[in-house]
mmCIF file of C-alpha atoms in Angstrom:
data_model
loop_
_atom_site.group_PDB
_atom_site.id
_atom_site.type_symbol
_atom_site.label_atom_id
_atom_site.label_comp_id
_atom_site.label_asym_id
_atom_site.label_seq_id
_atom_site.Cartn_x
_atom_site.Cartn_y
_atom_site.Cartn_z
ATOM 1 C CA MET A 494 52.557 65.810 -0.165
ATOM 2 C CA ASN A 495 55.233 66.372 2.464
ATOM 3 C CA ASP A 496 55.322 67.977 5.623
ATOM 4 C CA VAL A 497 57.702 70.424 4.335
ATOM 5 C CA ILE A 498 55.121 71.899 1.846
ATOM 6 C CA LEU A 499 52.497 72.356 3.949
ATOM 7 C CA LYS A 500 54.915 74.136 6.494
ATOM 8 C CA ILE A 501 55.670 76.612 3.862
ATOM 9 C CA ARG A 502 52.214 77.312 3.248
ATOM 10 C CA GLU A 503 50.671 77.408 7.019
ATOM 11 C CA ARG A 504 53.788 79.698 7.556
ATOM 12 C CA TYR A 505 53.285 81.772 4.685
ATOM 13 C CA GLU A 506 51.517 84.732 5.539
ATOM 14 C CA ASP A 507 53.735 85.060 8.522
ATOM 15 C CA MET A 508 57.127 85.411 6.479
ATOM 16 C CA SER A 509 59.290 88.190 6.189
ATOM 17 C CA ARG A 510 59.323 89.600 2.445
ATOM 18 C CA GLY A 511 62.550 87.758 1.682
ATOM 19 C CA GLU A 512 61.231 84.508 3.126
ATOM 20 C CA LYS A 513 58.308 85.237 0.795
ATOM 21 C CA LYS A 514 60.230 85.403 -2.000
ATOM 22 C CA ILE A 515 62.003 81.879 -1.418
ATOM 23 C CA SER A 516 58.782 80.383 -0.727
ATOM 24 C CA ASP A 517 57.079 81.490 -3.929
ATOM 25 C CA PHE A 518 60.458 80.264 -6.095
ATOM 26 C CA ILE A 519 60.724 76.942 -4.319
ATOM 27 C CA LEU A 520 57.181 75.918 -4.502
ATOM 28 C CA SER A 521 56.471 77.249 -8.192
ATOM 29 C CA ARG A 522 59.852 75.765 -9.149
ATOM 30 C CA GLY A 523 60.686 72.539 -7.122
ATOM 31 C CA THR A 524 62.548 70.640 -9.679
ATOM 32 C CA GLU A 525 65.377 73.165 -10.135
ATOM 33 C CA CYS A 526 65.436 73.702 -6.389
ATOM 34 C CA LEU A 527 66.998 70.053 -6.141
ATOM 35 C CA GLY A 528 70.097 70.692 -8.170
ATOM 36 C CA MET A 529 70.811 74.094 -6.669
ATOM 37 C CA SER A 530 73.269 75.268 -3.627
ATOM 38 C CA ALA A 531 72.402 78.130 -1.355
ATOM 39 C CA MET A 532 74.377 80.793 -3.736
ATOM 40 C CA ASP A 533 72.147 79.549 -6.648
ATOM 41 C CA LEU A 534 68.946 79.619 -4.570
ATOM 42 C CA ALA A 535 69.494 82.798 -2.987
ATOM 43 C CA ARG A 536 70.258 84.309 -6.641
ATOM 44 C CA GLU A 537 66.589 83.438 -8.055
ATOM 45 C CA SER A 538 64.838 84.499 -5.244
ATOM 46 C CA GLU A 539 66.748 88.024 -4.910
ATOM 47 C CA VAL A 540 67.704 87.169 -1.545
ATOM 48 C CA SER A 541 71.419 86.311 0.145
ATOM 49 C CA SER A 542 72.581 82.997 0.620
ATOM 50 C CA ALA A 543 72.454 83.654 4.456
ATOM 51 C CA SER A 544 68.627 84.214 4.162
ATOM 52 C CA ILE A 545 68.318 80.722 2.311
ATOM 53 C CA ILE A 546 70.044 78.830 5.295
ATOM 54 C CA ARG A 547 67.940 80.844 8.087
ATOM 55 C CA TYR A 548 65.063 79.880 5.760
ATOM 56 C CA VAL A 549 65.784 76.036 6.081
ATOM 57 C CA GLN A 550 66.463 76.203 9.747
ATOM 58 C CA LYS A 551 63.182 77.904 10.569
ATOM 59 C CA LEU A 552 61.230 75.042 8.681
ATOM 60 C CA GLY A 553 63.319 72.750 11.198
ATOM 61 C CA PHE A 554 66.045 71.389 8.896
ATOM 62 C CA GLU A 555 69.820 71.699 10.073
ATOM 63 C CA GLY A 556 70.871 72.480 6.437
ATOM 64 C CA LEU A 557 70.203 73.132 2.857
ATOM 65 C CA GLU A 558 70.824 69.205 1.986
ATOM 66 C CA GLY A 559 68.430 67.960 4.292
ATOM 67 C CA PHE A 560 65.397 70.780 3.128
ATOM 68 C CA LYS A 561 66.131 69.416 -0.369
ATOM 69 C CA LEU A 562 65.676 65.852 0.519
ATOM 70 C CA ALA A 563 62.585 66.636 1.856
ATOM 71 C CA LEU A 564 61.487 68.442 -0.740
ATOM 72 C CA ALA A 565 62.310 65.578 -3.207
ATOM 73 C CA SER A 566 60.038 63.402 -0.996
ATOM 74 C CA ALA A 567 57.323 65.545 -1.338
ATOM 75 C CA GLY A 568 57.436 65.598 -5.374
ATOM 76 C CA ALA A 569 56.364 68.908 -5.442
ATOM 77 C CA GLN A 570 57.274 69.667 -8.554
ATOM 78 C CA ASP A 571 54.638 67.661 -9.717
ATOM 79 C CA ARG A 572 51.714 68.956 -7.424
ATOM 80 C CA ASP A 573 52.581 72.451 -7.607
ATOM 81 C CA SER A 574 53.949 73.410 -10.741
ATOM 82 C CA ASP A 575 51.962 76.571 -11.235
ATOM 83 C CA TRP A 576 51.130 77.132 -7.528
ATOM 84 C CA LYS A 577 51.972 80.439 -6.147
ATOM 85 C CA VAL A 578 50.761 82.333 -2.959
ATOM 86 C CA MET A 579 49.997 85.860 -3.695
ATOM 87 C CA ASP A 580 49.393 88.522 -1.353
ATOM 88 C CA LEU A 581 46.129 89.407 -2.526
ATOM 89 C CA ILE A 582 43.428 86.950 -4.197
ATOM 90 C CA ILE A 583 42.555 89.820 -6.795
ATOM 91 C CA SER A 584 44.132 92.699 -8.646
ATOM 92 C CA PRO A 585 42.853 95.390 -10.806
ATOM 93 C CA GLU A 586 44.454 94.052 -14.126
ATOM 94 C CA ASP A 587 42.422 90.596 -13.145
ATOM 95 C CA THR A 588 40.175 89.368 -15.931
ATOM 96 C CA ILE A 589 37.103 86.763 -15.231
ATOM 97 C CA ASP A 590 39.386 83.950 -16.276
ATOM 98 C CA ASP A 591 42.059 85.162 -13.590
ATOM 99 C CA LEU A 592 39.667 85.297 -10.591
ATOM 100 C CA CYS A 593 38.461 82.220 -11.627
ATOM 101 C CA GLN A 594 41.706 80.436 -11.763
ATOM 102 C CA LYS A 595 43.080 82.256 -8.626
ATOM 103 C CA LEU A 596 40.054 80.796 -6.464
ATOM 104 C CA GLY A 597 40.158 77.710 -7.890
ATOM 105 C CA GLN A 598 43.572 77.284 -7.183
ATOM 106 C CA MET A 599 43.301 78.204 -3.440
ATOM 107 C CA VAL A 600 40.428 75.934 -2.796
ATOM 108 C CA SER A 601 41.997 73.113 -4.212
ATOM 109 C CA THR A 602 45.237 73.680 -2.551
ATOM 110 C CA ALA A 603 43.367 74.387 0.959
ATOM 111 C CA MET A 604 41.388 70.948 0.675
ATOM 112 C CA GLU A 605 44.463 68.871 -0.508
ATOM 113 C CA ASP A 606 46.198 70.418 2.527
ATOM 114 C CA PHE A 607 42.968 70.075 4.820
ATOM 115 C CA PHE A 608 42.840 66.325 4.364
ATOM 116 C CA TYR A 609 46.736 65.726 4.514
ATOM 117 C CA GLN A 610 47.242 67.360 7.885
ATOM 118 C CA LEU A 611 43.518 66.314 9.491
ATOM 119 C CA ASP A 612 43.688 64.284 12.450
ATOM 120 C CA ARG A 613 41.984 61.703 12.273
ATOM 121 C CA ASP A 614 41.954 60.470 16.092
ATOM 122 C CA ALA A 615 40.563 63.966 16.960
ATOM 123 C CA LEU A 616 37.867 63.642 14.377
ATOM 124 C CA SER A 617 36.814 60.137 15.541
ATOM 125 C CA ARG A 618 37.081 61.541 19.493
ATOM 126 C CA ALA A 619 34.830 64.350 18.690
ATOM 127 C CA ILE A 620 32.354 62.216 16.812
ATOM 128 C CA GLY A 621 32.109 60.007 19.697
ATOM 129 C CA VAL A 622 31.635 62.848 22.051
ATOM 130 C CA LEU A 623 28.824 64.082 20.036
ATOM 131 C CA LYS A 624 27.195 61.018 19.527
ATOM 132 C CA LYS A 625 26.824 60.145 23.587
ATOM 133 C CA SER A 626 25.630 63.742 24.253
ATOM 134 C CA ARG A 627 22.600 65.151 25.584
ATOM 135 C CA ARG A 628 22.526 68.705 23.698
ATOM 136 C CA ILE A 629 25.054 69.805 21.221
ATOM 137 C CA TYR A 630 25.567 73.580 20.938
ATOM 138 C CA THR A 631 27.547 75.092 17.762
ATOM 139 C CA LEU A 632 28.983 78.330 18.089
ATOM 140 C CA GLY A 633 30.256 80.931 15.688
ATOM 141 C CA ILE A 634 30.236 84.452 14.668
ATOM 142 C CA GLY A 635 31.194 86.201 11.304
ATOM 143 C CA ALA A 636 32.334 83.861 8.470
ATOM 144 C CA SER A 637 32.434 81.109 11.109
ATOM 145 C CA MET A 638 28.977 81.148 11.648
ATOM 146 C CA LEU A 639 28.335 79.659 8.202
ATOM 147 C CA PRO A 640 30.080 76.419 9.370
ATOM 148 C CA ALA A 641 28.195 76.224 12.940
ATOM 149 C CA TYR A 642 24.811 77.067 11.963
ATOM 150 C CA ASP A 643 24.803 74.430 8.626
ATOM 151 C CA LEU A 644 26.075 71.927 11.617
ATOM 152 C CA PHE A 645 22.980 72.968 13.669
ATOM 153 C CA HIS A 646 20.821 73.221 10.562
ATOM 154 C CA LYS A 647 21.782 69.300 9.520
ATOM 155 C CA LEU A 648 22.148 67.920 12.991
ATOM 156 C CA LYS A 649 18.533 69.512 14.073
ATOM 157 C CA ARG A 650 16.943 67.892 10.975
ATOM 158 C CA ALA A 651 18.357 64.534 12.135
ATOM 159 C CA ASP A 652 16.810 64.918 15.025
ATOM 160 C CA PHE A 653 19.602 65.756 17.219
ATOM 161 C CA ASN A 654 18.868 68.035 20.260
ATOM 162 C CA ALA A 655 21.029 70.786 18.625
ATOM 163 C CA PHE A 656 20.933 74.806 19.198
ATOM 164 C CA TYR A 657 22.423 77.720 17.596
ATOM 165 C CA SER A 658 22.059 81.442 17.838
ATOM 166 C CA GLN A 659 23.692 84.534 16.388
ATOM 167 C CA ASP A 660 22.491 86.154 19.558
ATOM 168 C CA THR A 661 25.527 85.519 22.226
ATOM 169 C CA ASN A 662 23.416 86.967 24.780
ATOM 170 C CA MET A 663 20.934 84.460 24.267
ATOM 171 C CA VAL A 664 23.603 81.399 23.733
ATOM 172 C CA MET A 665 25.107 83.117 27.246
ATOM 173 C CA GLU A 666 21.612 82.212 28.882
ATOM 174 C CA PHE A 667 20.917 79.206 27.711
ATOM 175 C CA PHE A 668 24.803 78.421 28.859
ATOM 176 C CA ASN A 669 23.032 78.509 32.508
ATOM 177 C CA TYR A 670 21.683 74.803 31.971
ATOM 178 C CA LEU A 671 24.875 73.258 30.503
ATOM 179 C CA ASP A 672 26.149 70.343 32.009
ATOM 180 C CA GLU A 673 28.770 67.767 31.591
ATOM 181 C CA ARG A 674 26.327 65.602 29.440
ATOM 182 C CA ASP A 675 26.338 68.269 26.818
ATOM 183 C CA VAL A 676 28.860 69.243 24.056
ATOM 184 C CA VAL A 677 30.003 72.383 22.501
ATOM 185 C CA VAL A 678 31.115 72.937 19.174
ATOM 186 C CA ALA A 679 33.082 76.245 18.470
ATOM 187 C CA PHE A 680 34.076 77.566 15.009
ATOM 188 C CA SER A 681 36.639 80.239 15.065
ATOM 189 C CA TYR A 682 39.418 80.776 12.556
ATOM 190 C CA SER A 683 41.352 83.067 14.191
ATOM 191 C CA GLY A 684 40.742 81.091 17.987
ATOM 192 C CA GLN A 685 40.806 84.642 19.493
ATOM 193 C CA SER A 686 37.137 85.940 19.114
ATOM 194 C CA LYS A 687 36.147 87.208 22.458
ATOM 195 C CA GLU A 688 32.439 86.091 22.227
ATOM 196 C CA ILE A 689 33.267 82.479 21.588
ATOM 197 C CA ILE A 690 35.989 82.614 24.044
ATOM 198 C CA TYR A 691 33.648 83.694 26.981
ATOM 199 C CA ALA A 692 31.173 80.761 26.222
ATOM 200 C CA CYS A 693 33.582 78.103 26.159
ATOM 201 C CA GLU A 694 35.118 79.361 29.142
ATOM 202 C CA ALA A 695 31.493 78.999 30.767
ATOM 203 C CA ALA A 696 31.392 75.538 29.152
ATOM 204 C CA ARG A 697 34.236 74.321 30.509
ATOM 205 C CA GLU A 698 33.449 75.883 33.806
ATOM 206 C CA ARG A 699 30.372 73.736 33.869
ATOM 207 C CA GLY A 700 32.168 70.575 32.946
ATOM 208 C CA VAL A 701 31.163 70.425 28.991
ATOM 209 C CA VAL A 702 33.439 69.140 26.489
ATOM 210 C CA VAL A 703 34.647 72.089 24.096
ATOM 211 C CA ILE A 704 35.236 71.003 20.752
ATOM 212 C CA ALA A 705 37.433 73.488 18.574
ATOM 213 C CA VAL A 706 37.478 73.984 14.739
ATOM 214 C CA THR A 707 40.306 76.733 14.257
ATOM 215 C CA ARG A 708 43.296 76.975 12.468
ATOM 216 C CA LYS A 709 46.385 75.387 12.912
ATOM 217 C CA SER A 710 47.905 77.362 15.378
ATOM 218 C CA SER A 711 47.919 78.441 19.310
ATOM 219 C CA SER A 712 45.372 80.624 20.143
ATOM 220 C CA PRO A 713 43.168 80.999 23.142
ATOM 221 C CA LEU A 714 40.377 78.835 21.821
ATOM 222 C CA SER A 715 42.663 75.968 21.226
ATOM 223 C CA GLY A 716 44.413 76.368 24.522
ATOM 224 C CA LEU A 717 40.928 76.012 26.033
ATOM 225 C CA ALA A 718 39.472 73.119 24.129
ATOM 226 C CA ASP A 719 39.636 69.777 24.833
ATOM 227 C CA ILE A 720 39.587 68.475 21.395
ATOM 228 C CA CYS A 721 41.110 70.728 18.443
ATOM 229 C CA LEU A 722 40.006 69.765 14.751
ATOM 230 C CA PHE A 723 42.677 71.900 13.035
ATOM 231 C CA VAL A 724 42.301 73.224 9.347
ATOM 232 C CA PRO A 725 44.891 74.674 7.405
ATOM 233 C CA ASN A 726 46.627 77.875 8.957
ATOM 234 C CA GLN A 727 46.589 79.661 5.153
ATOM 235 C CA GLU A 728 44.942 82.913 5.688
ATOM 236 C CA ARG A 729 46.219 86.383 7.252
ATOM 237 C CA ALA A 730 43.790 87.259 10.603
ATOM 238 C CA MET A 731 43.178 90.752 8.281
ATOM 239 C CA ARG A 732 42.091 89.890 5.038
ATOM 240 C CA ILE A 733 39.495 90.784 2.301
ATOM 241 C CA GLY A 734 37.043 87.484 2.618
ATOM 242 C CA ALA A 735 36.891 84.141 4.011
ATOM 243 C CA PHE A 736 37.961 81.927 1.400
ATOM 244 C CA THR A 737 39.898 78.873 1.711
ATOM 245 C CA SER A 738 38.924 79.030 5.986
ATOM 246 C CA LYS A 739 35.186 78.948 4.884
ATOM 247 C CA HIS A 740 35.853 76.013 2.380
ATOM 248 C CA THR A 741 37.983 74.069 4.771
ATOM 249 C CA SER A 742 35.554 74.726 8.244
ATOM 250 C CA MET A 743 32.364 73.880 6.659
ATOM 251 C CA THR A 744 34.006 70.363 5.040
ATOM 252 C CA MET A 745 34.859 69.784 8.853
ATOM 253 C CA ALA A 746 31.470 70.458 10.133
ATOM 254 C CA ASP A 747 30.187 67.924 7.080
ATOM 255 C CA LEU A 748 32.587 65.170 8.603
ATOM 256 C CA LEU A 749 31.410 65.937 11.960
ATOM 257 C CA TYR A 750 27.750 65.156 10.648
ATOM 258 C CA LEU A 751 28.387 62.363 8.911
ATOM 259 C CA GLY A 752 30.410 60.834 11.546
ATOM 260 C CA VAL A 753 27.295 61.138 13.845
ATOM 261 C CA ILE A 754 24.552 59.829 11.424
ATOM 262 C CA GLN A 755 26.807 56.929 10.394
ATOM 263 C CA ASP A 756 25.181 54.207 12.755
ATOM 264 C CA ASP A 757 21.903 54.965 12.044
ATOM 265 C CA LEU A 758 21.787 55.475 8.274
ATOM 266 C CA GLU A 759 18.602 53.282 7.407
ATOM 267 C CA THR A 760 16.381 55.299 10.108
ATOM 268 C CA MET A 761 18.007 58.151 9.077
ATOM 269 C CA GLU A 762 17.301 58.239 5.574
ATOM 270 C CA VAL A 763 13.451 57.465 6.392
ATOM 271 C CA GLU A 764 13.348 60.693 8.309
ATOM 272 C CA LEU A 765 14.988 62.408 6.390
ATOM 273 C CA MET A 766 12.512 61.972 3.519
ATOM 274 C CA LYS A 767 9.678 62.745 5.678
ATOM 275 C CA THR A 768 11.327 66.194 6.358
ATOM 276 C CA ARG A 769 11.365 66.738 2.562
ATOM 277 C CA LYS A 770 7.911 65.638 2.248
ATOM 278 C CA LEU A 771 7.124 68.582 4.525
ATOM 279 C CA VAL A 772 8.481 71.072 2.798
ATOM 280 C CA GLU A 773 7.294 69.725 -0.701
ATOM 281 C CA ARG A 774 4.015 70.229 0.797
ATOM 282 C CA LEU A 775 4.704 74.014 2.104
ATOM 283 C CA LYS A 776 6.153 74.628 -1.464
ATOM 284 C CA LEU A 777 2.529 72.959 -3.090
ATOM 285 C CA LYS A 778 0.781 75.475 -0.692
ATOM 286 C CA GLU A 779 2.470 78.344 -1.738
ATOM 287 C CA GLN A 780 1.886 77.707 -5.274
ATOM 288 C CA GLU A 781 -1.905 76.867 -4.597
ATOM 289 C CA GLY A 782 -2.183 80.710 -3.085
ATOM 290 C CA GLU A 783 -1.764 83.975 -4.504
ATOM 291 C CA PRO A 784 1.499 85.131 -5.035
ATOM 292 C CA HIS A 785 2.376 87.574 -1.856
ATOM 293 C CA ASP A 786 3.018 90.862 -2.499
ATOM 294 C CA LYS A 787 6.018 92.615 -0.090
ATOM 295 C CA ASN A 788 5.031 96.064 -1.601
ATOM 296 C CA ARG A 789 1.070 95.720 -1.471
ATOM 297 C CA ARG A 790 -0.483 97.605 1.670
ATOM 298 C CA PRO A 791 -3.282 95.851 3.840
ATOM 299 C CA ASP A 792 -6.965 97.395 2.898
ATOM 300 C CA ASN A 793 -8.558 98.068 6.163
ATOM 301 C CA ARG A 794 -11.436 99.616 4.494
ATOM 302 C CA LYS A 795 -14.712 97.906 5.983
ATOM 303 C CA ARG A 796 -16.100 95.680 3.086
ATOM 304 C CA GLU A 797 -20.263 96.064 2.406
#
């Protein structure tokens, strides 16, 4: 993949209707684009020739030829022959196969872009900070709660001093005891969640390193964080559900976790086996006892 493909995908939702038409044609029929003039592209995309020139300039190219060279380098025609962005993931006419294909395509493209644009240096710095920290606080609300809680759970199971709560009031109470030995990992795809911003501001006031997992775009959170771990900006702010952002944010959380436990894998394996055995014993207890009936009312009558 080349930067030009990633730029188009990331900026797609903010493009005008005409720019989306051009993007759809380029991403789905890359081979044909390479031999076309601005007039040819305009005709196929149903826009004006001037729109083509403005489009490539917005992407950072002086002219169409430079853009086509970058596109040829990307090899877009091999990877993206069936790729087409859609305003909505579903339509009333879709079959189950259509839904499967659309979602699979979205996730596959998002993960490809994720690893292409991943800042390995920033990830390495974040892992280093987590390893040295006294306490790790993960933050996330809404869909971003999922990677925040998952990272907390994995770290806690590995015996790290980690904390997560859905109650933002409780989070702020506990933040009273933060100091520079702690670290906050904040998940917010939009980077604009007021609860997350407020908590991160409080953490920064106490000298705490803030690691942000957010979309690759300027936002209050990215401006506030010490370390930004960006995920591809491929979903609009108003959406019918968190799809690609959920997968990419969860992947970032997994990378943080793997990096943190990497140096002590032998000990970690022993401890994780112990936790597994404890859970298995609980399951055996449940199997030995009577099944719990939620609808059964307690019998408070005295027994004779």
